[in-house]
PDB file of C-alpha atoms in Angstrom:
ATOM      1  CA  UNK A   1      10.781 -24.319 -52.291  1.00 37.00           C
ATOM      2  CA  UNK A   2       9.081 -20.765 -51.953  1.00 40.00           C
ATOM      3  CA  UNK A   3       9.449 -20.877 -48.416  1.00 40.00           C
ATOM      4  CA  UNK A   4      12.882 -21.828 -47.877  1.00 38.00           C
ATOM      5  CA  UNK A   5      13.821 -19.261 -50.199  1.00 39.00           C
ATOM      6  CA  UNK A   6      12.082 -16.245 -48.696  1.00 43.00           C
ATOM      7  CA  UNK A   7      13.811 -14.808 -46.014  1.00 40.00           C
ATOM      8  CA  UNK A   8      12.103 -14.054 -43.046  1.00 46.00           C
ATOM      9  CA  UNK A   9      10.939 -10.678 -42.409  1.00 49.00           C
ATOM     10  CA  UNK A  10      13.484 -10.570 -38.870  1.00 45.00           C
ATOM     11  CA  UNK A  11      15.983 -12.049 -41.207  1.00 42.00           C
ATOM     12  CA  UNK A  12      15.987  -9.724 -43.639  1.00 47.00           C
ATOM     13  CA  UNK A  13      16.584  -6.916 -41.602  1.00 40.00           C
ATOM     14  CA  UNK A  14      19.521  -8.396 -40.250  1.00 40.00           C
ATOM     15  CA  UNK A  15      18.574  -9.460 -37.098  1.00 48.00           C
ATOM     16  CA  UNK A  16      19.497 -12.882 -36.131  1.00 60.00           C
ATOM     17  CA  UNK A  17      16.239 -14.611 -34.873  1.00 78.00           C
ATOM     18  CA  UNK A  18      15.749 -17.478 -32.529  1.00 88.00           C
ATOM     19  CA  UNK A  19      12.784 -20.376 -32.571  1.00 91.00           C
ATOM     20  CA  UNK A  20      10.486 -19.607 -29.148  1.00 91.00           C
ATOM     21  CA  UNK A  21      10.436 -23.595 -29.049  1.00 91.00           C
ATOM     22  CA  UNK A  22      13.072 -25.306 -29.660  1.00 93.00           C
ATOM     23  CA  UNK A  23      15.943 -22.392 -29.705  1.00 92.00           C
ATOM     24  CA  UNK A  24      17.798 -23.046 -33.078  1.00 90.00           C
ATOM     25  CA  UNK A  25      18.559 -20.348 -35.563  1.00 87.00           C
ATOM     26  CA  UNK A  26      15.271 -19.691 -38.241  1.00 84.00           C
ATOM     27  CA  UNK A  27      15.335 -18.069 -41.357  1.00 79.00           C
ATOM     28  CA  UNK A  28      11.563 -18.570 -42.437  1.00 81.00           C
ATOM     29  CA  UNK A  29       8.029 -18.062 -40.850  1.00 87.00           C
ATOM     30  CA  UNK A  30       7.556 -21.683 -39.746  1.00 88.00           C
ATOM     31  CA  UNK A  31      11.142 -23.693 -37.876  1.00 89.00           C
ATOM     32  CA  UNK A  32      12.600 -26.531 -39.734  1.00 86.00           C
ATOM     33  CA  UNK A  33      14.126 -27.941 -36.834  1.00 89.00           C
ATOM     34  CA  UNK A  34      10.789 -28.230 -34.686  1.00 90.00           C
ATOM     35  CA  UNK A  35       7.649 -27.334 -37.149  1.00 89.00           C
ATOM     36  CA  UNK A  36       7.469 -24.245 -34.736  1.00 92.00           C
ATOM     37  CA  UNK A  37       5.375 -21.197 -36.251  1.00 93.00           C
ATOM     38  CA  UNK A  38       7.397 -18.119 -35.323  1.00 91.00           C
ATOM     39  CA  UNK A  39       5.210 -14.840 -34.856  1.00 90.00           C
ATOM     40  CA  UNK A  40       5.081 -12.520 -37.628  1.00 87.00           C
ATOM     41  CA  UNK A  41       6.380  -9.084 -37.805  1.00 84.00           C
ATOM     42  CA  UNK A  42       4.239  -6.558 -36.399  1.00 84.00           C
ATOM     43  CA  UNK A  43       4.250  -4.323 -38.982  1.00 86.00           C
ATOM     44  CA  UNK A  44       5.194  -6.569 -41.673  1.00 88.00           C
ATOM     45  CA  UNK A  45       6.483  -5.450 -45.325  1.00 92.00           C
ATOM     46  CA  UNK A  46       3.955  -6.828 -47.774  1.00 94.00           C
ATOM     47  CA  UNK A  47       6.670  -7.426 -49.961  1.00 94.00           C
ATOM     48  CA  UNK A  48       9.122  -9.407 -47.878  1.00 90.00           C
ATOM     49  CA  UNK A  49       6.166 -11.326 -47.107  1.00 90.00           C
ATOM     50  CA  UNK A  50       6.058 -12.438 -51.289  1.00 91.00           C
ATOM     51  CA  UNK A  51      10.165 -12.236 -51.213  1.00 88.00           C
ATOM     52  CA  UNK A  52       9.410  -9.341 -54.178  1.00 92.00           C
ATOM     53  CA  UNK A  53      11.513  -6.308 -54.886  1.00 92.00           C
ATOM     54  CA  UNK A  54       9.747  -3.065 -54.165  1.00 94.00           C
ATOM     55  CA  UNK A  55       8.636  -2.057 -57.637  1.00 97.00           C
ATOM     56  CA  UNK A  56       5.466  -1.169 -59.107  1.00 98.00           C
ATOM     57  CA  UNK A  57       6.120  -3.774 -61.496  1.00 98.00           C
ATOM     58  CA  UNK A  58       5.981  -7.163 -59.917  1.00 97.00           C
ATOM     59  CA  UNK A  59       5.076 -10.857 -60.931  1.00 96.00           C
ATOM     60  CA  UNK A  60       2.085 -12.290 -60.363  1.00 95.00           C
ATOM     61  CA  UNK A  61       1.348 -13.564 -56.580  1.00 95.00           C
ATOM     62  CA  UNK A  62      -1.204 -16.233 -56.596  1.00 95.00           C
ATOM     63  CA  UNK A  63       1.686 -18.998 -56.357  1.00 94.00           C
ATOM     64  CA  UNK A  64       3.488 -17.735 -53.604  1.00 93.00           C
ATOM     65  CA  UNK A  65       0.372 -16.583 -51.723  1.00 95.00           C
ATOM     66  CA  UNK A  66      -0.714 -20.425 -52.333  1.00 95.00           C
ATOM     67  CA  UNK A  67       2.765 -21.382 -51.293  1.00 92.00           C
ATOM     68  CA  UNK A  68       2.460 -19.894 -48.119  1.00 92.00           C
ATOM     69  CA  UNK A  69      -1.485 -20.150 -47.233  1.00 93.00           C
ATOM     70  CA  UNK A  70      -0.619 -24.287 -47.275  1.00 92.00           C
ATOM     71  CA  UNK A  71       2.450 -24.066 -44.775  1.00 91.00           C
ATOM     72  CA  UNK A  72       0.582 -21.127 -42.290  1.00 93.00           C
ATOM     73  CA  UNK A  73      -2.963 -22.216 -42.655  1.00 94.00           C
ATOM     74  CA  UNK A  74      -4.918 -22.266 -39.487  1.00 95.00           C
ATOM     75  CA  UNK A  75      -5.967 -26.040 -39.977  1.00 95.00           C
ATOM     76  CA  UNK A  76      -2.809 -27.363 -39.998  1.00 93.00           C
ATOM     77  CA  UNK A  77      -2.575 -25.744 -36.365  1.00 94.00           C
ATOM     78  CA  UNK A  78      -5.539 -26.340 -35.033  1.00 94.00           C
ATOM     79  CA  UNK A  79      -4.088 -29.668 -32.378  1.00 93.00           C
ATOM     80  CA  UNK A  80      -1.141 -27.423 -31.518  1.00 93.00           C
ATOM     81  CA  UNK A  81      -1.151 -24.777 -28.820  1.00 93.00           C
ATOM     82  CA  UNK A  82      -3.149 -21.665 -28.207  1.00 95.00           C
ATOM     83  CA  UNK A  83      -0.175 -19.618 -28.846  1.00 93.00           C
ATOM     84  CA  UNK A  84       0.704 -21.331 -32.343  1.00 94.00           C
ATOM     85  CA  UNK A  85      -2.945 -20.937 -33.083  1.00 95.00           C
ATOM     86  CA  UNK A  86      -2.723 -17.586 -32.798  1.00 95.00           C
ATOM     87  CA  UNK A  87       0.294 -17.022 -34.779  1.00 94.00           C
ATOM     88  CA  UNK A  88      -0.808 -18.819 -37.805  1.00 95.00           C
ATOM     89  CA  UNK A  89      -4.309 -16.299 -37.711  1.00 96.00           C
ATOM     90  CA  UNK A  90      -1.899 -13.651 -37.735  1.00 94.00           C
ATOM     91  CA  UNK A  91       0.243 -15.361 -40.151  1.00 94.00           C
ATOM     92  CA  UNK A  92      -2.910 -15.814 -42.350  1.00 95.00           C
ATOM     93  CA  UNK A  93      -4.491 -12.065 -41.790  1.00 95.00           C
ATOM     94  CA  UNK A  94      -0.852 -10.613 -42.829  1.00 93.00           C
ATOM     95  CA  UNK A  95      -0.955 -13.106 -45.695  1.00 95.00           C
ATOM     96  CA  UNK A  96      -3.996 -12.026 -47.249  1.00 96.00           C
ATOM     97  CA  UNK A  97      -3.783  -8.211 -46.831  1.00 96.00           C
ATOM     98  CA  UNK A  98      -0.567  -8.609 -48.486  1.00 96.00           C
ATOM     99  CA  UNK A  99      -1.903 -10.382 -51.189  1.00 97.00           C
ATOM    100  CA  UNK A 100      -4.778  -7.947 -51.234  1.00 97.00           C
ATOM    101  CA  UNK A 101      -2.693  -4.966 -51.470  1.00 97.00           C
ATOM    102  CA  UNK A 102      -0.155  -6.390 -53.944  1.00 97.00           C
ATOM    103  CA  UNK A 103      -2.878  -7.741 -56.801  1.00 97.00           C
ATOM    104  CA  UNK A 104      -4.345  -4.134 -56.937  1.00 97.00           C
ATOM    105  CA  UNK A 105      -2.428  -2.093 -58.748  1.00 98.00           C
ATOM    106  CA  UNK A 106      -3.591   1.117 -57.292  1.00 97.00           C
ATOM    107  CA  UNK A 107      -3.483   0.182 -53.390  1.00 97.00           C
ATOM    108  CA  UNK A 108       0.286  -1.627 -54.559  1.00 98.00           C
ATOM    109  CA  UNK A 109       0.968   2.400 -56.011  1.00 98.00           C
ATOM    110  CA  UNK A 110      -0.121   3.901 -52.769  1.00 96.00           C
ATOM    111  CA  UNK A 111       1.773   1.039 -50.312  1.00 97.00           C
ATOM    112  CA  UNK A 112       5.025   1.684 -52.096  1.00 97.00           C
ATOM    113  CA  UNK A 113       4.062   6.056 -51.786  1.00 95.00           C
ATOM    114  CA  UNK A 114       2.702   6.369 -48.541  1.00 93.00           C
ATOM    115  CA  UNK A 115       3.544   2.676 -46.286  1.00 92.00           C
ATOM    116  CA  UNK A 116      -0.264   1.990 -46.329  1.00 93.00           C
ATOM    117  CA  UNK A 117      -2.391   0.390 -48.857  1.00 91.00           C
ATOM    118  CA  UNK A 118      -5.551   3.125 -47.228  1.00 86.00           C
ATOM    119  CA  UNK A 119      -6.109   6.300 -48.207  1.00 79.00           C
ATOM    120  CA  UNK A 120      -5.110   8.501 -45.181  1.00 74.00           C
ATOM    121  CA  UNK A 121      -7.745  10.712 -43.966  1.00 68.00           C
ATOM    122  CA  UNK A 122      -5.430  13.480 -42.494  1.00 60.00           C
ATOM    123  CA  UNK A 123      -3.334  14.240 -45.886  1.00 69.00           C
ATOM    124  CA  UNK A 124      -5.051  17.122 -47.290  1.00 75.00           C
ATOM    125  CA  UNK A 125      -4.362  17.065 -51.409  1.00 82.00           C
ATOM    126  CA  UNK A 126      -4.534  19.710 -53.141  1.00 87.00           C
ATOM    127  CA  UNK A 127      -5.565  19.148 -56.949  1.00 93.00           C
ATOM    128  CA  UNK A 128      -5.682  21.767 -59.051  1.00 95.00           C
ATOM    129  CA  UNK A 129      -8.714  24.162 -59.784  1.00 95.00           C
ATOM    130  CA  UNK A 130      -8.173  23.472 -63.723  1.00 97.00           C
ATOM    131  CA  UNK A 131      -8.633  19.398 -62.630  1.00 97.00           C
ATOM    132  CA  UNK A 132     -11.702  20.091 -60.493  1.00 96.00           C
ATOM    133  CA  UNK A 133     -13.168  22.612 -62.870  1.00 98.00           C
ATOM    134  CA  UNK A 134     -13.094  20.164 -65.638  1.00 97.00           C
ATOM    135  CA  UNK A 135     -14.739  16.769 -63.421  1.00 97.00           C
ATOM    136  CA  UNK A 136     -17.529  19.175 -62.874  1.00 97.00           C
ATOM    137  CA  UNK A 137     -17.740  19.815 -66.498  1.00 97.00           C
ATOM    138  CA  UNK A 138     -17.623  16.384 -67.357  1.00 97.00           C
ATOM    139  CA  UNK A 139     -20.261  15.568 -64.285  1.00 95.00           C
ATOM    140  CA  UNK A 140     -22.995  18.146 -66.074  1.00 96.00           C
ATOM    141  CA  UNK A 141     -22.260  16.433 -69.842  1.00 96.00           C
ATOM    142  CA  UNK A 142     -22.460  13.368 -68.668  1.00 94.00           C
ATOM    143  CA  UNK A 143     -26.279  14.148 -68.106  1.00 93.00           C
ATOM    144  CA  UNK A 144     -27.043  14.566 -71.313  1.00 94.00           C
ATOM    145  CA  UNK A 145     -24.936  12.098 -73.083  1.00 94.00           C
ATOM    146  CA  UNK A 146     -22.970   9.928 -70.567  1.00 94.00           C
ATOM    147  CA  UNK A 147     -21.837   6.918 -72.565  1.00 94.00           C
ATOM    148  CA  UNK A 148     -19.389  10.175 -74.694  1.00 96.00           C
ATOM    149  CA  UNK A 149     -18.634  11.123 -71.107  1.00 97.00           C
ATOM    150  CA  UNK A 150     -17.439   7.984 -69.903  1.00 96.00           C
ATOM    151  CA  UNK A 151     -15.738   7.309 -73.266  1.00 96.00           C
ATOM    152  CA  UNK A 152     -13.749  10.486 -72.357  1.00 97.00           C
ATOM    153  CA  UNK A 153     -13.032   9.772 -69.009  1.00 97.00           C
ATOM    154  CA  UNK A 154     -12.018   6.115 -69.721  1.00 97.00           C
ATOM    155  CA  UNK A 155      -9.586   7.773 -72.010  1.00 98.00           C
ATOM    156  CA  UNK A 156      -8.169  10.398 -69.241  1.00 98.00           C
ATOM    157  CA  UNK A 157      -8.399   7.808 -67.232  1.00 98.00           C
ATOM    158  CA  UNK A 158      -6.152   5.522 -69.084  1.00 98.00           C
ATOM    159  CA  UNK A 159      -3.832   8.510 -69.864  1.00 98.00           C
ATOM    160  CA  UNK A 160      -3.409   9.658 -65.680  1.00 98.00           C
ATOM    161  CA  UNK A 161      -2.611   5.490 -65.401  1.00 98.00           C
ATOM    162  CA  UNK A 162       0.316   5.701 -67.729  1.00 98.00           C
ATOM    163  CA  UNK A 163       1.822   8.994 -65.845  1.00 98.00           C
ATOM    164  CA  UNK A 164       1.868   6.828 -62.550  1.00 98.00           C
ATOM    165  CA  UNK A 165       3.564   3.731 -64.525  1.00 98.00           C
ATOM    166  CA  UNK A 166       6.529   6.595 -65.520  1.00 98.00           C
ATOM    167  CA  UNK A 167       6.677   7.995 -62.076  1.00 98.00           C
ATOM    168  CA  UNK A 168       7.770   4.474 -61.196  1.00 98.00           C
ATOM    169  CA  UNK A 169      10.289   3.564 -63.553  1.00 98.00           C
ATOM    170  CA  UNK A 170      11.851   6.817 -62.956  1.00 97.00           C
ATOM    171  CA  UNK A 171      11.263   5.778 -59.402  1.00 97.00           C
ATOM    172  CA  UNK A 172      12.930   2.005 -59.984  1.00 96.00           C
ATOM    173  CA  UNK A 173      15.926   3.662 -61.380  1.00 96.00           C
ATOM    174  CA  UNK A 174      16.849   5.585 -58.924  1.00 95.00           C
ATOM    175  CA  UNK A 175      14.557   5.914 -56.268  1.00 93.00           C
ATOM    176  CA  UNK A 176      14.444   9.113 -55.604  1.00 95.00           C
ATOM    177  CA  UNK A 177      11.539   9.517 -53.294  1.00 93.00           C
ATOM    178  CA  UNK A 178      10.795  12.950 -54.694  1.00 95.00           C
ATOM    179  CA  UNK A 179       9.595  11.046 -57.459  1.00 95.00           C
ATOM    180  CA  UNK A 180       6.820   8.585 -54.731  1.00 94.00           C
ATOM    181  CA  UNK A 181       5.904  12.723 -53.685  1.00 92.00           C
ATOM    182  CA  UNK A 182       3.754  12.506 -57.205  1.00 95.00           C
ATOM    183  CA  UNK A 183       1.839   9.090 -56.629  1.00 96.00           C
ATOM    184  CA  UNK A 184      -1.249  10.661 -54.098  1.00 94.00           C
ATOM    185  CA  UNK A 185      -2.027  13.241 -56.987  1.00 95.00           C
ATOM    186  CA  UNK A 186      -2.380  11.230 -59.731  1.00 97.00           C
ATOM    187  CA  UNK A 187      -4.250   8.409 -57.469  1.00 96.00           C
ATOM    188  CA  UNK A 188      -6.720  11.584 -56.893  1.00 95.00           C
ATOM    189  CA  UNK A 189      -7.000  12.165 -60.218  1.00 97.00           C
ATOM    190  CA  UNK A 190      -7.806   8.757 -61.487  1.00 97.00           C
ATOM    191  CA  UNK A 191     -10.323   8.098 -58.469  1.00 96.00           C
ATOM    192  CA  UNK A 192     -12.265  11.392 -59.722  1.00 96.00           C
ATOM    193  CA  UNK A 193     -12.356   9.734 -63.537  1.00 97.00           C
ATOM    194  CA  UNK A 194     -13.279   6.328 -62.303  1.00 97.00           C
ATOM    195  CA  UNK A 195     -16.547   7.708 -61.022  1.00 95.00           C
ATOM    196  CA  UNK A 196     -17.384   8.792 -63.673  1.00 96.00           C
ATOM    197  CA  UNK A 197     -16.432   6.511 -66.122  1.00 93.00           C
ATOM    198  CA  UNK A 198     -17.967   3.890 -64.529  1.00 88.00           C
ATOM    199  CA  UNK A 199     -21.383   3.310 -65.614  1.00 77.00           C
ATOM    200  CA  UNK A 200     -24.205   4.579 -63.303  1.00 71.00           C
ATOM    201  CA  UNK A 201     -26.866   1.646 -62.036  1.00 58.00           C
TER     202      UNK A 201
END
């Protein structure tokens, strides 16, 4: 099963971890020996959580997010102590960010560049003039004829999209982080053209 298989965060930076209840050796988030729930990491890596590689490129996670929501959901908890209570909300919370991070592929672009799926307010980017020169442009034509303008900008879009696929399958081969360095521009970039190609209400 899923769960067996993925090791648990503790484990799989090597340190050897120990059930809170019943002491025996544990290797996943909930203790075969005693039905335990172990805490989770505090900071824990959203794909250790989904035993994935790091890659841009990753499977689907609806199975293994269902795998896990069964075995750490809150109701299977709720006639065993405060404390396990509390670990499976964690648990659950971890769970879904994960899962909510992961399934987007542009929060999954900035988690692998940056650590966090949220944009951080104190990183000043710099795009360039040229870039900034021509959303304006596109801003003004898109008042006179916006479905051309978001034809465009679905198109730039699309093009910006396929640069950050190659800066991760340079990145995948041989992940140089010089290459990650790239990511926050081009996720600039294609937040500018979504705006605008997105139909106004």
């Amino acid at each position: 099963m899923f769960l067996e298989e993925s090791l648990f965060y503790y484990c799989d930076v090597g340190i050897d971890m120990i059930c809170w209840k019943c002491k025996e050796s544990i290797q996943s988030p909930v203790c075969v020996g005693c039905g335990a729930i172990q805490p989770p990491p505090p900071n824990p890596d959203y794909f250790v959580i989904f035993n994935l590689p790091r890659s841009f490129f990753i499977p689907d996670v609806s199975k293994k997010y269902r795998a896990l929501s069964r075995k750490l959901h809150p109701d299977r908890f709720v006639k065993k102590s405060a404390v396990e209570r509390r670990m499976s909300l964690l648990w659950t919370a971890s769970i879904n960010e994960a899962k909510r991070c992961l399934e987007d592929p542009i929060l999954r672009a900035r988690y692998l560049a940056t650590g966090s799926s949220r944009i951080q307010e104190d990183r000043r980017l710099t795009l360039s003039p040229e870039f900034l020169e021509h959303i304006f442009d596109l801003q003004m034509a898109a008042m006179e004829s916006p479905k051309d303008v978001q034809q465009q900008a679905q198109q730039e879009y699309d093009q910006e999209y396929a640069r950050l696929e190659d800066i991760f399958r340079s990145w995948d081969q041989d992940h140089d982080a010089s290459h990650l360095q790239k990511v926050e521009i081009v996720l600039a970039r294609l937040k500018y053209l979504n705006n605008i190609k997105q139909p106004k209400g």
